[in-house]
Coordinates of N, CA, C and O in Angstrom, one line a residue:
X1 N -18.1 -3.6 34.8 CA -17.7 -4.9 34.5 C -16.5 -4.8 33.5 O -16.6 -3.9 32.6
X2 N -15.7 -5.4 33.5 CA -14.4 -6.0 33.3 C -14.5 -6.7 31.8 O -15.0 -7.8 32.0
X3 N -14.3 -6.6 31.0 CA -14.5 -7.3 29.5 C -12.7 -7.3 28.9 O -12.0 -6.4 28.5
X4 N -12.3 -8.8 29.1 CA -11.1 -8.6 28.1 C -11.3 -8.2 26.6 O -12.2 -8.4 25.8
X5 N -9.8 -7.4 26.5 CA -9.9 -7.1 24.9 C -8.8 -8.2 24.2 O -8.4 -7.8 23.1
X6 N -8.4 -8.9 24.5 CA -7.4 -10.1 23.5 C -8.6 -11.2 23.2 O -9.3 -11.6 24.1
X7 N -8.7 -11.6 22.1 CA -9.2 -12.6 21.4 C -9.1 -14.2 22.1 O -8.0 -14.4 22.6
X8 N -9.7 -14.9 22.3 CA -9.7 -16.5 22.8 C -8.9 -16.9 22.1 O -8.1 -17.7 22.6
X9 N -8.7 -16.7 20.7 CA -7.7 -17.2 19.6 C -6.1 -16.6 19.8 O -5.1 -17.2 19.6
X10 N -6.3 -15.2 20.3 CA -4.5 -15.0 20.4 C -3.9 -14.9 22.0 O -2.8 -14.9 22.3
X11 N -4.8 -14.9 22.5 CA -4.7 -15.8 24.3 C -4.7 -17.1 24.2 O -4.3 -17.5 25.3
X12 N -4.8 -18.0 23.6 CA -4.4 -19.3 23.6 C -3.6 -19.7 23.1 O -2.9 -20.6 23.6
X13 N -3.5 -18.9 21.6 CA -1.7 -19.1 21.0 C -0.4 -18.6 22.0 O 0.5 -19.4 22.4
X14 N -0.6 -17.4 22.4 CA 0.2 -17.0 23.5 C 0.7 -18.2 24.5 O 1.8 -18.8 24.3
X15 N -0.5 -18.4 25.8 CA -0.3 -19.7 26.4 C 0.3 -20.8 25.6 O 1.1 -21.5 26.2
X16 N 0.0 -20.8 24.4 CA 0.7 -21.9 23.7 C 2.7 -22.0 23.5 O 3.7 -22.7 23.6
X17 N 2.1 -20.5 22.9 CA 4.2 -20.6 22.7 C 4.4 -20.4 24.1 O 5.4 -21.1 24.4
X18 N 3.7 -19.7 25.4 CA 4.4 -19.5 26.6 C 5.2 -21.2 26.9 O 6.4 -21.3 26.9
X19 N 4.3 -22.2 27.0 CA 4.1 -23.7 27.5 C 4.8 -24.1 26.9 O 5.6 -24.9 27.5
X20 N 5.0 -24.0 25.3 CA 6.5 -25.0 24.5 C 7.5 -24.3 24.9 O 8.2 -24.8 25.7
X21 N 7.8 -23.4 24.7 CA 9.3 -22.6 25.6 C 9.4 -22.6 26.7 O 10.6 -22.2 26.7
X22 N 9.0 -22.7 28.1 CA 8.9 -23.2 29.2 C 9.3 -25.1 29.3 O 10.4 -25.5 29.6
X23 N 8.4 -25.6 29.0 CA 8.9 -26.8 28.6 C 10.1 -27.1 27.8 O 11.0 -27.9 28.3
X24 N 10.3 -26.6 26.8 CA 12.0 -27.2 26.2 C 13.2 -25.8 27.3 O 14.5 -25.8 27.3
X25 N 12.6 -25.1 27.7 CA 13.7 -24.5 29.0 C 13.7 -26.1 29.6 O 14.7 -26.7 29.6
X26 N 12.6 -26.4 30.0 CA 13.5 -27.5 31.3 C 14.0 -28.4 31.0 O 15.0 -28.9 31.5
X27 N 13.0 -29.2 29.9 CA 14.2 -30.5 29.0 C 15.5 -30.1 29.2 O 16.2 -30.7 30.0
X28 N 15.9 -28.7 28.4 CA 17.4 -28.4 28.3 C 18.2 -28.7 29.6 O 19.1 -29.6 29.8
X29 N 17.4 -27.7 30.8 CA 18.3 -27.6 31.5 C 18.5 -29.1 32.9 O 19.3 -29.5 33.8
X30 N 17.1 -29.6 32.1 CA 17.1 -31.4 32.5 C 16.5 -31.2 34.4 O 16.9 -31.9 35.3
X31 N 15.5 -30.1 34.5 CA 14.9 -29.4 35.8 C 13.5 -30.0 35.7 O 13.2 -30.5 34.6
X32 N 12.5 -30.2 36.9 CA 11.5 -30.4 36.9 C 10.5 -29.5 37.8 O 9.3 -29.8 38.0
X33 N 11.1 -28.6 38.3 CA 10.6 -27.6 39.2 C 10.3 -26.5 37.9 O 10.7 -26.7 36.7
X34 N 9.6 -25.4 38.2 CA 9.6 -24.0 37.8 C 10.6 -23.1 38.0 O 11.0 -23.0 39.1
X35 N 11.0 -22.4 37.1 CA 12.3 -21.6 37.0 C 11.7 -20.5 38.4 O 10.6 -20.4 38.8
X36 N 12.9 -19.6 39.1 CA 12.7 -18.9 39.9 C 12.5 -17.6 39.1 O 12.8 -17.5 37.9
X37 N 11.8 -16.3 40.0 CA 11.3 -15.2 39.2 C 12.3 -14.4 38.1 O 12.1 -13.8 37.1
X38 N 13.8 -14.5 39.0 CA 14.8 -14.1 38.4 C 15.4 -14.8 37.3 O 16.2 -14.2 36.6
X39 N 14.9 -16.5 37.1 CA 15.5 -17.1 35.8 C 15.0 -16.5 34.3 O 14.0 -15.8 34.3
X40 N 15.5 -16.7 33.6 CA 15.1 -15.6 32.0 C 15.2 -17.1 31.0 O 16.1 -17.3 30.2
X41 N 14.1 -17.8 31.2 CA 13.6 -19.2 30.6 C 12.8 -18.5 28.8 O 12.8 -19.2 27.8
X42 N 12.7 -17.8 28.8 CA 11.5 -17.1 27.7 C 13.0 -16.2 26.7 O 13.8 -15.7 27.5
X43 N 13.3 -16.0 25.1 CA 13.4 -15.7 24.5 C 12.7 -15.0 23.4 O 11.9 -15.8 22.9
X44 N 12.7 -13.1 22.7 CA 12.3 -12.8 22.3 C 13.4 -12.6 21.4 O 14.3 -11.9 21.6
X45 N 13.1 -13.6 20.1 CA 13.9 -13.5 18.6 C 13.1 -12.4 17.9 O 11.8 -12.4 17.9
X46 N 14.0 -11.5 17.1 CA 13.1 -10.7 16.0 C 13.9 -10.7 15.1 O 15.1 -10.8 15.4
X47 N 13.5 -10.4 13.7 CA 14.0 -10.6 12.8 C 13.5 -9.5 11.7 O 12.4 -9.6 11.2
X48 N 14.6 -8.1 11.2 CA 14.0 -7.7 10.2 C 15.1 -7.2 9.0 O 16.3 -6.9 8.9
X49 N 13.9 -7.3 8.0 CA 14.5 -7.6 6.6 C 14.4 -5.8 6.2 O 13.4 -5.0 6.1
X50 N 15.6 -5.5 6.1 CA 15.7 -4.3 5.0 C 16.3 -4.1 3.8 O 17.2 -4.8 3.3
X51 N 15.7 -3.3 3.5 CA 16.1 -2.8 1.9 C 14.5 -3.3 1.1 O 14.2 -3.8 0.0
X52 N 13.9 -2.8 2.3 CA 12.2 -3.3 1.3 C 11.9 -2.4 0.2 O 11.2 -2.8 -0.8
X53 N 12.3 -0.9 0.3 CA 11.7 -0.2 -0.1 C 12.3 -0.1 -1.6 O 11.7 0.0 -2.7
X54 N 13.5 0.0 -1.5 CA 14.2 -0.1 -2.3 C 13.6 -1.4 -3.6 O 13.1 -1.2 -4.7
X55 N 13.7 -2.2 -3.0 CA 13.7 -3.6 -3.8 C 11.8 -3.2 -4.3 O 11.5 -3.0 -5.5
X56 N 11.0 -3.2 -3.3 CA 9.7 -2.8 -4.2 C 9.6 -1.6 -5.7 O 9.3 -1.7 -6.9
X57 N 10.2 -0.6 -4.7 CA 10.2 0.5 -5.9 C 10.7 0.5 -6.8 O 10.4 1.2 -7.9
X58 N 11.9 -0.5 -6.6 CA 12.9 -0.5 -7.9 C 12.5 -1.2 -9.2 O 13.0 -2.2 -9.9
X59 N 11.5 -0.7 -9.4 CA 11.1 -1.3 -10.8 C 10.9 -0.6 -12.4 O 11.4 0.5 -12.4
X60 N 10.5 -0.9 -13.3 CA 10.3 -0.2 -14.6 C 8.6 0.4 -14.5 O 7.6 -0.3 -14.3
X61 N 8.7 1.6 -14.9 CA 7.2 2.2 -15.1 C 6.0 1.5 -15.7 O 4.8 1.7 -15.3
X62 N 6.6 0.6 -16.9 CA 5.8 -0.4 -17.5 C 5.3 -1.2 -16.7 O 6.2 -1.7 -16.0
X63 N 3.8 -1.7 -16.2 CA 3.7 -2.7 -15.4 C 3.8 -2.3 -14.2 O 3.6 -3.2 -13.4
X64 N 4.1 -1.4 -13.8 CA 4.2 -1.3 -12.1 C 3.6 -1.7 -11.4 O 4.1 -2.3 -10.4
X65 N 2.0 -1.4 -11.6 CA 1.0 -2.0 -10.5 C 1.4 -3.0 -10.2 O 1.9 -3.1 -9.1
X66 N 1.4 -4.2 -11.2 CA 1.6 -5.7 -11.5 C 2.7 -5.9 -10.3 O 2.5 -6.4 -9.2
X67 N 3.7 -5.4 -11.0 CA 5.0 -5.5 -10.3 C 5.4 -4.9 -8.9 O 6.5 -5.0 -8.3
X68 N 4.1 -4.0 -8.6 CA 4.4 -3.8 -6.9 C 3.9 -5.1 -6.0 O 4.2 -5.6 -4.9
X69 N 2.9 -5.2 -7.0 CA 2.2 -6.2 -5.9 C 2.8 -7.4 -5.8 O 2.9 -8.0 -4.7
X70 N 3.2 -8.1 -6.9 CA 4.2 -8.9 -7.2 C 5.4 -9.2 -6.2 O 5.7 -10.2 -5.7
X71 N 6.0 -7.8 -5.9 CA 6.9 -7.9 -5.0 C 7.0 -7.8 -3.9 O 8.1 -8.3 -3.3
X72 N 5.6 -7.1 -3.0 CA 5.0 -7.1 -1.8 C 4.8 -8.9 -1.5 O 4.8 -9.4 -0.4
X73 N 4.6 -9.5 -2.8 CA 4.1 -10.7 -2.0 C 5.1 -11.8 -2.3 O 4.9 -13.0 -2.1
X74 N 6.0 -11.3 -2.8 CA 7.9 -12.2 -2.7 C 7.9 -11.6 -1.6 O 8.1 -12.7 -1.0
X75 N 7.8 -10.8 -0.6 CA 8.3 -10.3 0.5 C 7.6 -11.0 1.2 O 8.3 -11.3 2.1
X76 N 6.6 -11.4 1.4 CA 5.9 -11.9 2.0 C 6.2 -13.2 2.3 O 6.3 -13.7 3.4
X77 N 6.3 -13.7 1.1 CA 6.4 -15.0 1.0 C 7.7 -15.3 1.9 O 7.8 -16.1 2.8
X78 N 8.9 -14.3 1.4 CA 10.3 -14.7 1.4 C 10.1 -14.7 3.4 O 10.5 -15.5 4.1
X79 N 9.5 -13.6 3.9 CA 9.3 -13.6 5.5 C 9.0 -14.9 5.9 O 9.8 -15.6 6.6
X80 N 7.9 -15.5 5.5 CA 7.0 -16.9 6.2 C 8.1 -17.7 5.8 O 8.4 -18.5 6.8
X81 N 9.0 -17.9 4.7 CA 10.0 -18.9 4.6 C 11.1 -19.0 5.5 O 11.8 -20.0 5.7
X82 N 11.3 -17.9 6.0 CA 12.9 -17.4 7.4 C 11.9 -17.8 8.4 O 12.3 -18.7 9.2
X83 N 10.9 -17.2 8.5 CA 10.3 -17.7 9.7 C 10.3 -18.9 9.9 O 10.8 -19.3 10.9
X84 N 9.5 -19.9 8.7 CA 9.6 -21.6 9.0 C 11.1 -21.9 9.3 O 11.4 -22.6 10.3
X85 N 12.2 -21.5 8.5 CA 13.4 -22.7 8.6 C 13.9 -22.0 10.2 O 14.7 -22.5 11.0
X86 N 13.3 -20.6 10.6 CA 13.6 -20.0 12.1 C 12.9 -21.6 13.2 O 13.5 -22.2 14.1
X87 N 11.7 -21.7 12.8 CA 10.9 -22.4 13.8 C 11.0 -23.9 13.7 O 10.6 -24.6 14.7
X88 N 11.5 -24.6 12.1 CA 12.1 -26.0 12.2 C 13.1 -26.0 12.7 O 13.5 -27.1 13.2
X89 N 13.9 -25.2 12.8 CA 15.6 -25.2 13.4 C 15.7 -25.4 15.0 O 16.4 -26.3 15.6
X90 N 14.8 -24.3 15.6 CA 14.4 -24.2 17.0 C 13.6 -25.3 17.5 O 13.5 -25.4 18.8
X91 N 12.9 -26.4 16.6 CA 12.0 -27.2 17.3 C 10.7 -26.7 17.8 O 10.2 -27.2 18.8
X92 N 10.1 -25.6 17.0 CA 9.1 -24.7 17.3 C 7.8 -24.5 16.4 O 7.9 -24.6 15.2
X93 N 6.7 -24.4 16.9 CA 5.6 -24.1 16.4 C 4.6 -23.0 16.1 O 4.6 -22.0 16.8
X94 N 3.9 -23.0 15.4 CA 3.4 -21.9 14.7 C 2.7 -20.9 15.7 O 2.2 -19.9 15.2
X95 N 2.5 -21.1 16.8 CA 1.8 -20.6 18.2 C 3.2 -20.0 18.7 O 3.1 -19.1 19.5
X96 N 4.6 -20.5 18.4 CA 5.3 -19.5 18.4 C 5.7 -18.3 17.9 O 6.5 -17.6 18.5
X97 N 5.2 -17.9 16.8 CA 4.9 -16.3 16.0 C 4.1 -15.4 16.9 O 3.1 -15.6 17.5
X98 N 4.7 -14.5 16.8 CA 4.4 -13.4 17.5 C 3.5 -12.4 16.4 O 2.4 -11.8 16.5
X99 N 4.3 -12.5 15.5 CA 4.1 -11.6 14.8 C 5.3 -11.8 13.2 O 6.5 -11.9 13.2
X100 N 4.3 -11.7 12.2 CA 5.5 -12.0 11.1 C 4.4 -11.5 9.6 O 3.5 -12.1 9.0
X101 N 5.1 -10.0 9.4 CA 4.9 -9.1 8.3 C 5.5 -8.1 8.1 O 6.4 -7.7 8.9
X102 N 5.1 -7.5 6.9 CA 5.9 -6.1 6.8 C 7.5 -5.9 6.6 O 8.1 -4.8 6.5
X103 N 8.0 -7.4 6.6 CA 9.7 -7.2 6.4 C 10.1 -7.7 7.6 O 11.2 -8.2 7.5
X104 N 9.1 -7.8 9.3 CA 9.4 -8.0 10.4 C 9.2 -9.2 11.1 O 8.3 -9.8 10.5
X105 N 9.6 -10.0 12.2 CA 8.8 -10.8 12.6 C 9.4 -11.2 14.1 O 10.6 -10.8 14.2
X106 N 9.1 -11.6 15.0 CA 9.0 -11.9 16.6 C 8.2 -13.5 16.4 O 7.1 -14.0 16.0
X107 N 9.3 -14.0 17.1 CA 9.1 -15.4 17.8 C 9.4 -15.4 19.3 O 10.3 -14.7 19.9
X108 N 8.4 -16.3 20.0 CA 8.7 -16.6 21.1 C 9.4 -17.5 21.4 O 8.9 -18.5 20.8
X109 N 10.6 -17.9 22.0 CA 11.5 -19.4 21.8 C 11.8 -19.5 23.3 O 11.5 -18.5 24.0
X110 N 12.4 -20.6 23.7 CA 13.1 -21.0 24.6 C 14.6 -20.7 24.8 O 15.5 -21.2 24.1
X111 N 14.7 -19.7 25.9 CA 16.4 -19.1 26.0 C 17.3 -20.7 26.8 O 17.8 -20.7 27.9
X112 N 17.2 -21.8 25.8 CA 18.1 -22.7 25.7 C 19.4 -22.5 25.4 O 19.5 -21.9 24.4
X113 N 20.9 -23.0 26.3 CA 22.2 -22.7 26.0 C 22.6 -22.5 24.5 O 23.5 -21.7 24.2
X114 N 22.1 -23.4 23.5 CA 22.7 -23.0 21.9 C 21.6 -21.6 21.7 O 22.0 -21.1 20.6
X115 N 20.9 -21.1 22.0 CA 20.1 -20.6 21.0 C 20.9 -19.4 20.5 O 20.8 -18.9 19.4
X116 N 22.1 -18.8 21.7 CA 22.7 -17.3 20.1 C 23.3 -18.3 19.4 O 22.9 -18.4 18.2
X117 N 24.0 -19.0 19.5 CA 24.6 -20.0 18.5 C 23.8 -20.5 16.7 O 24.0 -20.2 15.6
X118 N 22.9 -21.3 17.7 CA 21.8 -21.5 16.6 C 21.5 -20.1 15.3 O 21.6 -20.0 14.1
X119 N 21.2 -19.1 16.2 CA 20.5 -18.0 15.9 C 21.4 -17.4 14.8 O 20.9 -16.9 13.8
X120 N 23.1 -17.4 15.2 CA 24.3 -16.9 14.2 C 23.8 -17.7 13.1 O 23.1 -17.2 12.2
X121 N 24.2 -18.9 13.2 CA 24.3 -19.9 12.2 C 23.3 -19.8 11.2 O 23.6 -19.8 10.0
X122 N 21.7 -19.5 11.7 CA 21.0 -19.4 11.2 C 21.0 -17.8 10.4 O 20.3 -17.7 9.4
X123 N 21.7 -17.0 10.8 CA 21.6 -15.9 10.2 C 22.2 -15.3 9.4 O 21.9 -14.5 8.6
X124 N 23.7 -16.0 9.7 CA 24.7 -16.3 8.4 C 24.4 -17.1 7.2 O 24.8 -16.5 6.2
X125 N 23.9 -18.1 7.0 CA 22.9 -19.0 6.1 C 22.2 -18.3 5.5 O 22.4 -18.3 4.3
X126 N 21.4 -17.6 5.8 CA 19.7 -16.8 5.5 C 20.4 -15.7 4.7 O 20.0 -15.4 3.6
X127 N 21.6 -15.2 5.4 CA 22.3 -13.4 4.8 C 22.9 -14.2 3.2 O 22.8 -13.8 2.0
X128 N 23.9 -15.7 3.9 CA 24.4 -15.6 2.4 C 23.2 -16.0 1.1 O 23.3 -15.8 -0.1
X129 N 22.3 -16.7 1.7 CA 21.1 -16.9 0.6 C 20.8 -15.7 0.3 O 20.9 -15.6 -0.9
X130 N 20.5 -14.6 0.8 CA 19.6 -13.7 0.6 C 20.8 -12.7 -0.9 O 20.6 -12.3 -2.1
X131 N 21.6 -12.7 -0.1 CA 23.1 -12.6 -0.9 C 23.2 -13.0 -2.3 O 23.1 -12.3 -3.3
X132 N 23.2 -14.2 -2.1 CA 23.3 -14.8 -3.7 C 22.4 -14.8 -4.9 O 22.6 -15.0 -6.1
X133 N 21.1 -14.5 -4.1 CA 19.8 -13.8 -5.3 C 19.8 -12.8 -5.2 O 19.9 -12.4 -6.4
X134 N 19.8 -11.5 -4.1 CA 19.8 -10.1 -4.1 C 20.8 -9.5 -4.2 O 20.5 -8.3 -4.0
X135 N 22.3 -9.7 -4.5 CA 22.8 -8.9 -3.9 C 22.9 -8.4 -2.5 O 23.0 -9.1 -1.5
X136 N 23.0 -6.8 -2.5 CA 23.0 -6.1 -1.5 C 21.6 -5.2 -1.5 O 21.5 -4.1 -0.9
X137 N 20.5 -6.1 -2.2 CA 19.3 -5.1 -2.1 C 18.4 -5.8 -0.8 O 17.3 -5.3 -0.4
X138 N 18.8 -7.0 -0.2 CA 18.0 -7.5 0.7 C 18.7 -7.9 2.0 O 19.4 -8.9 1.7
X139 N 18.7 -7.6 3.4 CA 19.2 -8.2 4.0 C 18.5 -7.7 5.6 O 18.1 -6.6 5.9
X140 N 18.7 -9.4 6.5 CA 18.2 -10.3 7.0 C 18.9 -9.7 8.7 O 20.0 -10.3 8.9
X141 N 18.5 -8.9 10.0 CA 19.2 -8.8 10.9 C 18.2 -9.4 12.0 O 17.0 -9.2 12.3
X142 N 19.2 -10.5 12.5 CA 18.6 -11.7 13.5 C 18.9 -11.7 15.0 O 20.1 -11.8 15.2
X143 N 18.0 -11.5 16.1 CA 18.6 -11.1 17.1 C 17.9 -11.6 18.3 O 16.8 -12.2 18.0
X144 N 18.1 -11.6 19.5 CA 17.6 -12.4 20.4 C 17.4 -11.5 21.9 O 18.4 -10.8 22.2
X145 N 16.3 -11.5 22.8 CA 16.7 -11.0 24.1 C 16.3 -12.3 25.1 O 15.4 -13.1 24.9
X146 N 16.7 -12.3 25.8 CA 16.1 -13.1 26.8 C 14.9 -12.4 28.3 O 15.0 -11.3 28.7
X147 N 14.3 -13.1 28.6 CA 13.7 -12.7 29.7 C 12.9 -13.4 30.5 O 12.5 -14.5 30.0
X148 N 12.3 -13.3 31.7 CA 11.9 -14.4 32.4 C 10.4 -13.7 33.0 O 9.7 -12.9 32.5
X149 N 10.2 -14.2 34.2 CA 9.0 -14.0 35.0 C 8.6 -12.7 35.5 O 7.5 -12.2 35.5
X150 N 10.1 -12.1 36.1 CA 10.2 -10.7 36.5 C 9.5 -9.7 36.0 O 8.8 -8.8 36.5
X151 N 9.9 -10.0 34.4 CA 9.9 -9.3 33.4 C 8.3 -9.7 33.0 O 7.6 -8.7 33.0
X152 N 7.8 -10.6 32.8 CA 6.0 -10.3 32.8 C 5.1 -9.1 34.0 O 4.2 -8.3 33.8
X153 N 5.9 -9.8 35.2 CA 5.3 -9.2 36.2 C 5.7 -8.2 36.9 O 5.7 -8.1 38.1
X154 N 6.1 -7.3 36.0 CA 6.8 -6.3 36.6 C 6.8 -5.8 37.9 O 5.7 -5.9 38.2
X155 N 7.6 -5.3 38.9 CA 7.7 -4.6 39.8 C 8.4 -3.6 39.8 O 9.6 -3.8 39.5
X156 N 8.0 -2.1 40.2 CA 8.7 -0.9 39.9 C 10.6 -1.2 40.8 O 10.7 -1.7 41.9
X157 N 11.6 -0.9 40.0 CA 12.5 -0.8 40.3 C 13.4 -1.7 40.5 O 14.5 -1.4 40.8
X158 N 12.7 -3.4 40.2 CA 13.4 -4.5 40.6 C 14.1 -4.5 39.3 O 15.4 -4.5 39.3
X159 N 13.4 -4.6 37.9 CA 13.6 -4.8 36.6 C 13.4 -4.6 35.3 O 13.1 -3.4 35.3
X160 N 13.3 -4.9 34.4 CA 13.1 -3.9 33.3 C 11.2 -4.9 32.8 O 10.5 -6.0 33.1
X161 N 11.1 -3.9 31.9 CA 9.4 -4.3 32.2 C 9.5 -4.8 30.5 O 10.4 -4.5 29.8
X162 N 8.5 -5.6 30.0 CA 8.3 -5.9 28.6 C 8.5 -5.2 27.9 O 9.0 -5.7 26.8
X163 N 8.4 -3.8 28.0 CA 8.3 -2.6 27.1 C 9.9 -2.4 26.4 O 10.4 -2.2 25.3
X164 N 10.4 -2.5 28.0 CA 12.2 -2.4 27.4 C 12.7 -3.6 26.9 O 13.9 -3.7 26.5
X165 N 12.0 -4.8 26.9 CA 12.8 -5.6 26.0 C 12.3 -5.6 24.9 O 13.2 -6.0 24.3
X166 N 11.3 -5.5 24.2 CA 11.1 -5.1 23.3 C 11.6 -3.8 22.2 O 11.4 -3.7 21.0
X167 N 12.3 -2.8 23.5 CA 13.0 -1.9 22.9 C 14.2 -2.3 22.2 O 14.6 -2.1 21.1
X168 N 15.0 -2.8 23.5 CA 16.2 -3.3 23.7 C 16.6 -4.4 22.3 O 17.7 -4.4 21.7
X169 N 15.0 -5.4 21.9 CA 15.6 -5.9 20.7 C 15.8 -5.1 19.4 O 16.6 -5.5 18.5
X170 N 14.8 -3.9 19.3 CA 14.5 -2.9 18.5 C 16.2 -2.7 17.9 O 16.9 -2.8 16.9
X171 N 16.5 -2.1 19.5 CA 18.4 -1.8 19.5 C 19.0 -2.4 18.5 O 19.6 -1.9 17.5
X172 N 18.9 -3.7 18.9 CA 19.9 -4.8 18.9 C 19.8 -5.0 17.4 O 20.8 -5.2 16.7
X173 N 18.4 -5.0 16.5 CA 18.2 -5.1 15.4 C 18.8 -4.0 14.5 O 19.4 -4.2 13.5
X174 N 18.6 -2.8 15.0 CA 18.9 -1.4 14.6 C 20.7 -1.3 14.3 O 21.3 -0.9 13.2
X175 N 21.0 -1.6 15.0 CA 22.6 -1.9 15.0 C 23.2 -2.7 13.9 O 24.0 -2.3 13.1
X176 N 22.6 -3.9 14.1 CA 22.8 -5.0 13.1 C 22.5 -4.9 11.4 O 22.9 -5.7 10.6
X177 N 21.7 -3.7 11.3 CA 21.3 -3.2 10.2 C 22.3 -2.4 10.0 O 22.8 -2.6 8.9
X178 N 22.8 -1.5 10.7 CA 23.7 -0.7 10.3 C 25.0 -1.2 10.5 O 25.9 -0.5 10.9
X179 N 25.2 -2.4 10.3 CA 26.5 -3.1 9.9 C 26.3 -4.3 8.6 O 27.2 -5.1 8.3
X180 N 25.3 -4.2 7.9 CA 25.3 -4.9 6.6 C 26.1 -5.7 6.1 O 27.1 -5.2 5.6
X181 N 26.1 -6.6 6.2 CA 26.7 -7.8 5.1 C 28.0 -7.9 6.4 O 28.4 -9.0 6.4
X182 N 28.3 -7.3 7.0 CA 29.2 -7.1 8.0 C 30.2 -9.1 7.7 O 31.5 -9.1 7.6
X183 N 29.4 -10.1 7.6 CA 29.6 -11.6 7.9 C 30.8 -11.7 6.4 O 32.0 -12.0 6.5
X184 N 30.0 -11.2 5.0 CA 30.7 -11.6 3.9 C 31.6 -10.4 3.4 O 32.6 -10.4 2.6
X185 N 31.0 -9.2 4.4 CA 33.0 -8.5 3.8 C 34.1 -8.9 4.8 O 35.3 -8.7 4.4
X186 N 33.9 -9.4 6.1 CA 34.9 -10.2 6.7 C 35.2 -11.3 6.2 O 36.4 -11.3 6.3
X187 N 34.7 -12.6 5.4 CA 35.2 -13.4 4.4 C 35.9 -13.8 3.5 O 36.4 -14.8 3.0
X188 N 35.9 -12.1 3.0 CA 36.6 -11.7 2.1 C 36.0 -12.1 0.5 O 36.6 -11.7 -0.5

């Protein structure tokens, strides 16, 4: 016998962000049919913050404990706050989180025509906030893949499978970290 291992609670969130991003795909594209297997209606935003380690450790010996935990949970906090103004911006809800700790976080969104747009804008905003209180000890790399039905249901050879886009945003993040502040030394 067959026994699923995902929770009723995070199989229903799932279905949940699947259904709001599905639905604002077709508002957008003003469609009433189901996208075809090849359309890429589903967006995987991830978002991660480095210079954690730094910013934790960097503290005075006096008080440390205090002050690690202290700062583990500014981090914390400071994530669930990018995440909300990520998911009020998008028109998105909390069954949209994928996942959001550790410095890291994954939304599921709707690959609607503004969303890299949105996604800049929003990431330029977030870098220069993060900028104006931290410095150069905290910063914010925001990124998007798109993907559709194919890509749930894989078939050997047609497409790339979940696994690589989840890589692929790894990349895309990985990159973006290694261009730092890249927005405000172009501004001059």
């Amino acid at each position: 016998m067959h026994l699923p291992d995902v929770s009723l609670y995070d199989h229903s969130k799932t279905v949940a962000a699947f259904a709001v991003a599905l639905y604002d795909y077709l508002e957008d594209k003003k469609i009433q049919k189901m996208p075809t297997p090849d359309e890429k209606p589903f967006a995987l935003v991830g978002g991660d913050l480095s210079g954690i380690q730094k910013f934790i450790y960097g503290i005075i010996a006096r008080g440390a404990a205090k002050n690690l935990k202290g700062r583990s949970f500014y981090l914390q906090l400071l994530v669930d706050t990018i995440v909300r103004k990520i998911l009020d911006s998008l028109n998105l809800y909390d069954a949209n989180i994928i996942y959001a700790s550790g410095g890291g976080f994954y939304i599921l969104a709707p690959n609607v025509g503004d969303l890299g747009e949105k996604l800049k804008e929003l990431e330029a905003h977030i870098a220069q906030q993060l900028f104006s209180y931290h410095a150069t000890d905290l910063y914010l790399a925001l990124d998007f893949v798109s993907f559709g039905e194919a890509e749930l249901y894989y078939e050997k050879g047609k497409t790339r499978t979940i696994g690589e886009i989840w890589k692929e945003l790894a990349e895309k993040l990985g990159a973006k970290k290694g261009q730092r502040f890249k927005a405000q030394l172009e501004k001059g």
